[in-house]
Coordinates of C-alpha atoms and ligand atoms in Angstrom, one line a residue:
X713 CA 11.7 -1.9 -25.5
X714 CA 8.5 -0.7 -26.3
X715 CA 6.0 1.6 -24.3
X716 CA 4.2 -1.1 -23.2
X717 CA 6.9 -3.4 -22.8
X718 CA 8.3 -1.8 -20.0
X719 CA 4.8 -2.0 -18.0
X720 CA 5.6 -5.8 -18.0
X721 CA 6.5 -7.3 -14.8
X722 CA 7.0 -11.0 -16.6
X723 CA 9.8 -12.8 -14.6
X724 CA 9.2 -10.6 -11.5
X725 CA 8.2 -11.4 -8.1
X726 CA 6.4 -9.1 -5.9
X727 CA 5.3 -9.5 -2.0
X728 CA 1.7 -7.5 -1.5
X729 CA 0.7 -7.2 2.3
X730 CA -2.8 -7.0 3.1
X731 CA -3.5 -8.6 -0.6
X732 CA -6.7 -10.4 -0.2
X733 CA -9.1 -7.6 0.3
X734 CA -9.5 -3.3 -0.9
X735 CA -6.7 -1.8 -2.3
X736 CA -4.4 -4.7 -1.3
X737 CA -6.2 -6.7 -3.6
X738 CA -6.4 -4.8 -6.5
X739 CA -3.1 -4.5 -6.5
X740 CA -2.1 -8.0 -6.7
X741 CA -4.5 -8.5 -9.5
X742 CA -2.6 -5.9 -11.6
X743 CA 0.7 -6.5 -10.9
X744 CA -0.5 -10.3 -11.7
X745 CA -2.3 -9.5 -15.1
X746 CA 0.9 -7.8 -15.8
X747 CA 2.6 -10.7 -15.1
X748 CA 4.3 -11.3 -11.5
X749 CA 4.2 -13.8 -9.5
X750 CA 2.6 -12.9 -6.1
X751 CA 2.9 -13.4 -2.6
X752 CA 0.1 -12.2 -0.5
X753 CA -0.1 -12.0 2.8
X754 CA -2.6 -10.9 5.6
X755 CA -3.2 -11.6 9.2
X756 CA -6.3 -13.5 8.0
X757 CA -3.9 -16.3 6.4
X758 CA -7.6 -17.8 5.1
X759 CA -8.6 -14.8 3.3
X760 CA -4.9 -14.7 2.1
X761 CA -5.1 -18.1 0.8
X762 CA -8.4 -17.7 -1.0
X763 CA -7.1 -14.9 -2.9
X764 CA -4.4 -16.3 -3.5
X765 CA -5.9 -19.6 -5.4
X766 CA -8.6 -17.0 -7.1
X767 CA -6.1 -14.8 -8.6
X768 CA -3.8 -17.7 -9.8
X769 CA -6.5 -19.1 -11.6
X770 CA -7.7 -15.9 -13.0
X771 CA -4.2 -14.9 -14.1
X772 CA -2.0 -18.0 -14.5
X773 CA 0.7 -16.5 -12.5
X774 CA 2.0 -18.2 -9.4
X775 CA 0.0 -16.9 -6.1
X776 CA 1.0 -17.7 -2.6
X777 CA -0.9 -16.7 0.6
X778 CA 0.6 -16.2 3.4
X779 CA 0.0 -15.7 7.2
X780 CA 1.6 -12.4 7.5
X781 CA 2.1 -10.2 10.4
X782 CA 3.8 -6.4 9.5
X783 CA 4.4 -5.8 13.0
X784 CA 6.8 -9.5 13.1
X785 CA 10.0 -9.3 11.7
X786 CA 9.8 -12.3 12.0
X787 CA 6.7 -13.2 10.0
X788 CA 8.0 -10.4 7.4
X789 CA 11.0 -12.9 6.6
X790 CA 8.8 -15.4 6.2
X791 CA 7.4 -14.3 3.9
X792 CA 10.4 -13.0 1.7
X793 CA 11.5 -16.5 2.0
X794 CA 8.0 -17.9 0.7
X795 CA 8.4 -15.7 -3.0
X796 CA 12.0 -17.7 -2.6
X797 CA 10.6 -21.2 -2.1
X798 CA 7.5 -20.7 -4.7
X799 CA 9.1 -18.4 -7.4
X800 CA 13.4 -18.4 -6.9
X801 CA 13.0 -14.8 -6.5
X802 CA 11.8 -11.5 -5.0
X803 CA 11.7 -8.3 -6.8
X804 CA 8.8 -5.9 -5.7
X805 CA 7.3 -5.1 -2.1
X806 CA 4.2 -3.3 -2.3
X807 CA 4.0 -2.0 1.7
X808 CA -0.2 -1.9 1.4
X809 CA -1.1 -3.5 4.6
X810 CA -2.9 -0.1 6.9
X811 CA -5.1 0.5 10.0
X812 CA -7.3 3.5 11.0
X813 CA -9.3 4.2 13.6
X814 CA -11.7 7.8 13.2
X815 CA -11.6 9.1 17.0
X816 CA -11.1 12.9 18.0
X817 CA -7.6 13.1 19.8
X818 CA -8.5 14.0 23.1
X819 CA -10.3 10.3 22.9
X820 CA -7.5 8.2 21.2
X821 CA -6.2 5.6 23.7
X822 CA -2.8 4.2 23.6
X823 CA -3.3 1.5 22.0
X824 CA -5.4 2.5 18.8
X825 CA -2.3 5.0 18.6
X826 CA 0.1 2.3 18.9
X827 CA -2.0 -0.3 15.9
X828 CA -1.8 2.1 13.7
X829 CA 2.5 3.2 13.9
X830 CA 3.3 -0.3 14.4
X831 CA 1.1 -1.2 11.3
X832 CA 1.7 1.4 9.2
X833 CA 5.0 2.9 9.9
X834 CA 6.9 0.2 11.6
X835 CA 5.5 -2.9 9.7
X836 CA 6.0 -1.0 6.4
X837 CA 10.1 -0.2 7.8
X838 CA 10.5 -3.5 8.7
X839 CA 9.2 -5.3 5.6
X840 CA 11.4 -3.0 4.0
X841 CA 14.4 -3.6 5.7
X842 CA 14.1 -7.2 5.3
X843 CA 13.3 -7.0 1.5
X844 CA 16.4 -4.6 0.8
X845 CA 18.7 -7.2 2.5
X846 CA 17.5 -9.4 0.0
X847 CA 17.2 -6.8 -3.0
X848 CA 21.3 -6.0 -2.5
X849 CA 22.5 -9.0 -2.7
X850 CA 20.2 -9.9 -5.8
X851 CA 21.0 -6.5 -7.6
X852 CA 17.5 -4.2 -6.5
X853 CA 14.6 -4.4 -6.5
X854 CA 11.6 -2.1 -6.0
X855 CA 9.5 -0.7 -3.1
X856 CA 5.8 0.6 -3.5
X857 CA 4.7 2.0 -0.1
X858 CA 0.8 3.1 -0.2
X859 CA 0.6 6.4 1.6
X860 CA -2.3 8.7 1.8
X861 CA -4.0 12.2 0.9
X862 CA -3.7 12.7 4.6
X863 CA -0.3 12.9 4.8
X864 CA -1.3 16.5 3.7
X865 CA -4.4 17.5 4.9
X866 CA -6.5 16.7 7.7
X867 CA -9.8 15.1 7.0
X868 CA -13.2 16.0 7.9
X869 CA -15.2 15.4 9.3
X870 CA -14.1 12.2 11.1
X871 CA -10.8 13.2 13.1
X872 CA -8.3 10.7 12.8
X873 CA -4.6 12.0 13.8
X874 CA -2.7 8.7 14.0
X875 CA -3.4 7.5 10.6
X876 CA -2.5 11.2 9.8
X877 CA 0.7 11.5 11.4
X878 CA 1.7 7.7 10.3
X879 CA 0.9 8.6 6.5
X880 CA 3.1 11.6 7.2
X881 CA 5.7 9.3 8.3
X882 CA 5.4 6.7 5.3
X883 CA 5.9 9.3 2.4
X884 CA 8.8 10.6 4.2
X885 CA 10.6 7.2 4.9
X886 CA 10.0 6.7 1.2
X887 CA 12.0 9.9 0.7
X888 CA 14.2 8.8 3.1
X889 CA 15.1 4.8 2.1
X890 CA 15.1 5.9 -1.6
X891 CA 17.8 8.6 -1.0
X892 CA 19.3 5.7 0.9
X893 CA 19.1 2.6 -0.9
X894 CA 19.7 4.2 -4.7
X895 CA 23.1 3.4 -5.2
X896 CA 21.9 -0.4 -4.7
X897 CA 19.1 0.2 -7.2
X898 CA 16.7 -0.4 -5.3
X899 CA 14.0 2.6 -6.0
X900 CA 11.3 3.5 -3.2
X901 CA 8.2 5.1 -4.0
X902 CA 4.6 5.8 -2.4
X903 CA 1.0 6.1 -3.7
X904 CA -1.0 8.4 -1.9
X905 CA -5.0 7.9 -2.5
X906 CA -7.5 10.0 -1.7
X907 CA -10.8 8.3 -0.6
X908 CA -11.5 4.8 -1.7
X909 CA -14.5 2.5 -1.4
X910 CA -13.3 -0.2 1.1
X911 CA -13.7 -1.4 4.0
X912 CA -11.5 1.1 5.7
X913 CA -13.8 4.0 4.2
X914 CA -17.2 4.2 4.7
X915 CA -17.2 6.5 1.3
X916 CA -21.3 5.5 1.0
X917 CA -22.3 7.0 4.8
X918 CA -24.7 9.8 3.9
X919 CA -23.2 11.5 7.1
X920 CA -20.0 12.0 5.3
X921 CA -21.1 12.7 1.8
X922 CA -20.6 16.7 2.2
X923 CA -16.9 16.3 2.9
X924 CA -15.7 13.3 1.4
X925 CA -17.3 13.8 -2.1
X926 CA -19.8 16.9 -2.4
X927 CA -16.0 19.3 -1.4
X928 CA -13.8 17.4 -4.1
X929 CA -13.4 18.9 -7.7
X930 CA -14.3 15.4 -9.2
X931 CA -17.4 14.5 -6.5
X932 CA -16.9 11.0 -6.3
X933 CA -14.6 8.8 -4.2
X934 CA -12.3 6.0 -6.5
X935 CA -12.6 2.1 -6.7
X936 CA -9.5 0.3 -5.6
X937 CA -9.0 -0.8 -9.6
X938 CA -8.6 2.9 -10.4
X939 CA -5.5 3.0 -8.2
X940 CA -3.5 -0.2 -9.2
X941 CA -2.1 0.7 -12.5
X942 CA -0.4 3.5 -10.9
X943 CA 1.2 0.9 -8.2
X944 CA 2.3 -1.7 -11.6
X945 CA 3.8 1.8 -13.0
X946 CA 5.9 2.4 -10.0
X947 CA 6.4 -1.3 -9.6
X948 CA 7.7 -1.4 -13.7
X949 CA 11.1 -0.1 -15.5
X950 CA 8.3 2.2 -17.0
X951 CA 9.1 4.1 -14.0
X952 CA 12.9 3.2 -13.6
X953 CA 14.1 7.3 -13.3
X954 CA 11.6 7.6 -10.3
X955 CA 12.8 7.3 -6.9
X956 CA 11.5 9.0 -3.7
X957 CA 8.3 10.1 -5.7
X958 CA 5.0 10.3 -3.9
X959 CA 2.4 10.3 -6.4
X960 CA -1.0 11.3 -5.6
X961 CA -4.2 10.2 -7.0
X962 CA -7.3 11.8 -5.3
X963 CA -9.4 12.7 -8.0
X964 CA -8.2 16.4 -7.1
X965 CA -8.9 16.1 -3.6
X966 CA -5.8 18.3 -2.2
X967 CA -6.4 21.0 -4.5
X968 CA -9.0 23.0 -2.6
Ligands
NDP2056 P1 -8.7 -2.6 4.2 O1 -9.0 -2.4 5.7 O2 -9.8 -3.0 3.3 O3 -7.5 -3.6 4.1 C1 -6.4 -3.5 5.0 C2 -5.6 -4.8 4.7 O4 -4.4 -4.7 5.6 C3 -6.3 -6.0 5.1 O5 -6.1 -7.0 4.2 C4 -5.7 -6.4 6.5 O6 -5.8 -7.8 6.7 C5 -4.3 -5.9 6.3 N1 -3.6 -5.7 7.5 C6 -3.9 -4.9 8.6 N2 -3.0 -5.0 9.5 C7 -2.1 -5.9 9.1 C8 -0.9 -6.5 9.7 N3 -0.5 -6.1 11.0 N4 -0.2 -7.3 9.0 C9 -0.6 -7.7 7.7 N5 -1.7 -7.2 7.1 C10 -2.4 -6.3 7.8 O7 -8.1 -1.2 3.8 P2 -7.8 -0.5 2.3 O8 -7.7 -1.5 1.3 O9 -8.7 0.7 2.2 O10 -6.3 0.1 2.7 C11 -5.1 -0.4 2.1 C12 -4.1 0.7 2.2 O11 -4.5 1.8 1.5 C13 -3.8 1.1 3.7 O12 -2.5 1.4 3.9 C14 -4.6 2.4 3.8 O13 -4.1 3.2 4.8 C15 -4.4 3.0 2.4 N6 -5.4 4.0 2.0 C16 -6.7 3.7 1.9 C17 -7.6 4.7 1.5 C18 -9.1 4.4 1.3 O14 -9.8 5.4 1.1 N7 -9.5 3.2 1.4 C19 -7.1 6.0 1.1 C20 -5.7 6.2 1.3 C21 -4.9 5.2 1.7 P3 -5.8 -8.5 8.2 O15 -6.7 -7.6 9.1 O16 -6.3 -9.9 8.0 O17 -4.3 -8.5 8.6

């Protein structure tokens, strides 16, 4: 195969959560224009179903949207069974679908604390769970969980120590399930941006310029495009030694 070959995800399925908007939705595209099929799935089944007509038509590949729920096993089945139905197959989970809320600790009430495990840690686990039923009995498969610079560091100034701790959490479950699941080749691995304009980061707020971009070696924050071929790479046989990998990509963020 050549280099470029083994980018190609033609034939493949892939389930992105939280797909019609940010991040979530420039990963779709790419793993699309590098030829999956898609299901996407949000909460907002609407949104989801938007994107999902937009991107097929941009693309020609296959795009379902889906009303989907992290927190619901339930609703994550569903929609493992939806890539069934539409495409025959599933192949690639990108876990993508996060909350945050900026509050300093002493101030976090229980249930911000609890949106943000159950979204991000236990709605990524369960997805996961449910997909690697499927990926062992089809052969593998691969998982893409989107992490964060703040598994590492804490960022200022907003406090935030929920999404913190939960990002924490997702890169080492990825350690964890791909230690677990390799000898049914299924690989796990984990994305870990650094700030990105979206709706979940206010990167333009003049209040948070000095940390968020004036402190990092590059001074500038990232457009969701600039992280998706790294999620099509980890998604690809390009990338078929990696397992367990966290790969950051923060414009050099973490390095003061
Ligand atoms: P957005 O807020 O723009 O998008 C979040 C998406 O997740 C939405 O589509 C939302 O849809 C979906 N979502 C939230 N809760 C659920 C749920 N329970 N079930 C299904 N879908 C859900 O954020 P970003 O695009 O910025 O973030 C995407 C991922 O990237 C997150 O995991 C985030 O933590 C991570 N990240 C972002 C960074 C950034 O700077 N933007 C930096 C590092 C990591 P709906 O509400 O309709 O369900």
């Amino acid at each position: 195969m050549s280099i470029l070959q083994q980018f190609s995800l033609a034939g493949r399925t892939a389930i992105v959560t939280g797909g019609y908007r940010g991040l979530g939705l420039a990963f779709a595209r790419g793993l699309a224009e590098a030829g999956a099929d898609l299901v996407i799935g949000a909460r907002n089944e609407e949104a989801s179903r938007e994107a999902a007509t937009t991107l097929a038509s941009e693309t020609g590949r296959t795009v379902v949207g889906v009303a989907l729920d992290v927190t619901s096993r339930d609703s994550n089945r569903a929609a493992v069974a939806a890539a069934l139905d539409a495409t025959g197959r599933l192949d690639i989970v990108v876990n993508n679908a996060g909350t945050c809320f900026h509050r300093p600790a002493l101030d976090v009430p229980d249930d911000e604390w609890d949106a943000v495990f159950d979204t991000n840690v236990a709605g990524l686990w369960k997805l996961s769970q449910v997909a690697a039923q499927h990926f062992i009995g089809a052969g593998g498969g691969t998982i893409v969980n989107i992490g964060s610079m703040s598994a590492d560091i804490v960022n200022r100034p907003q406090w935030q120590p929920a999404y913190n701790a939960s990002k924490a959490a997702v890169h080492h479950l990825t350690r964890s399930l791909a230690a677990e699941w390799a000898p049914h080749n299924i690989r796990v691995n984990a994305v870990a941006p650094g700030y990105v304009k979206t709706e979940m980061a206010p990167v333009d707020d003049p209040k948070l310029k000095a940390r968020w971009i004036d402190d990092a070696p590059m001074q500038r924050y990232a457009l969701p495009e600039e992280i998706a071929p790294a999620v099509v790479f980890l998604a690809s046989d390009a990338s078929r030694f990696m397992t367990g990998s966290v790969v950051t990509i923060d414009g050099g963020y973490t390095l003061f």
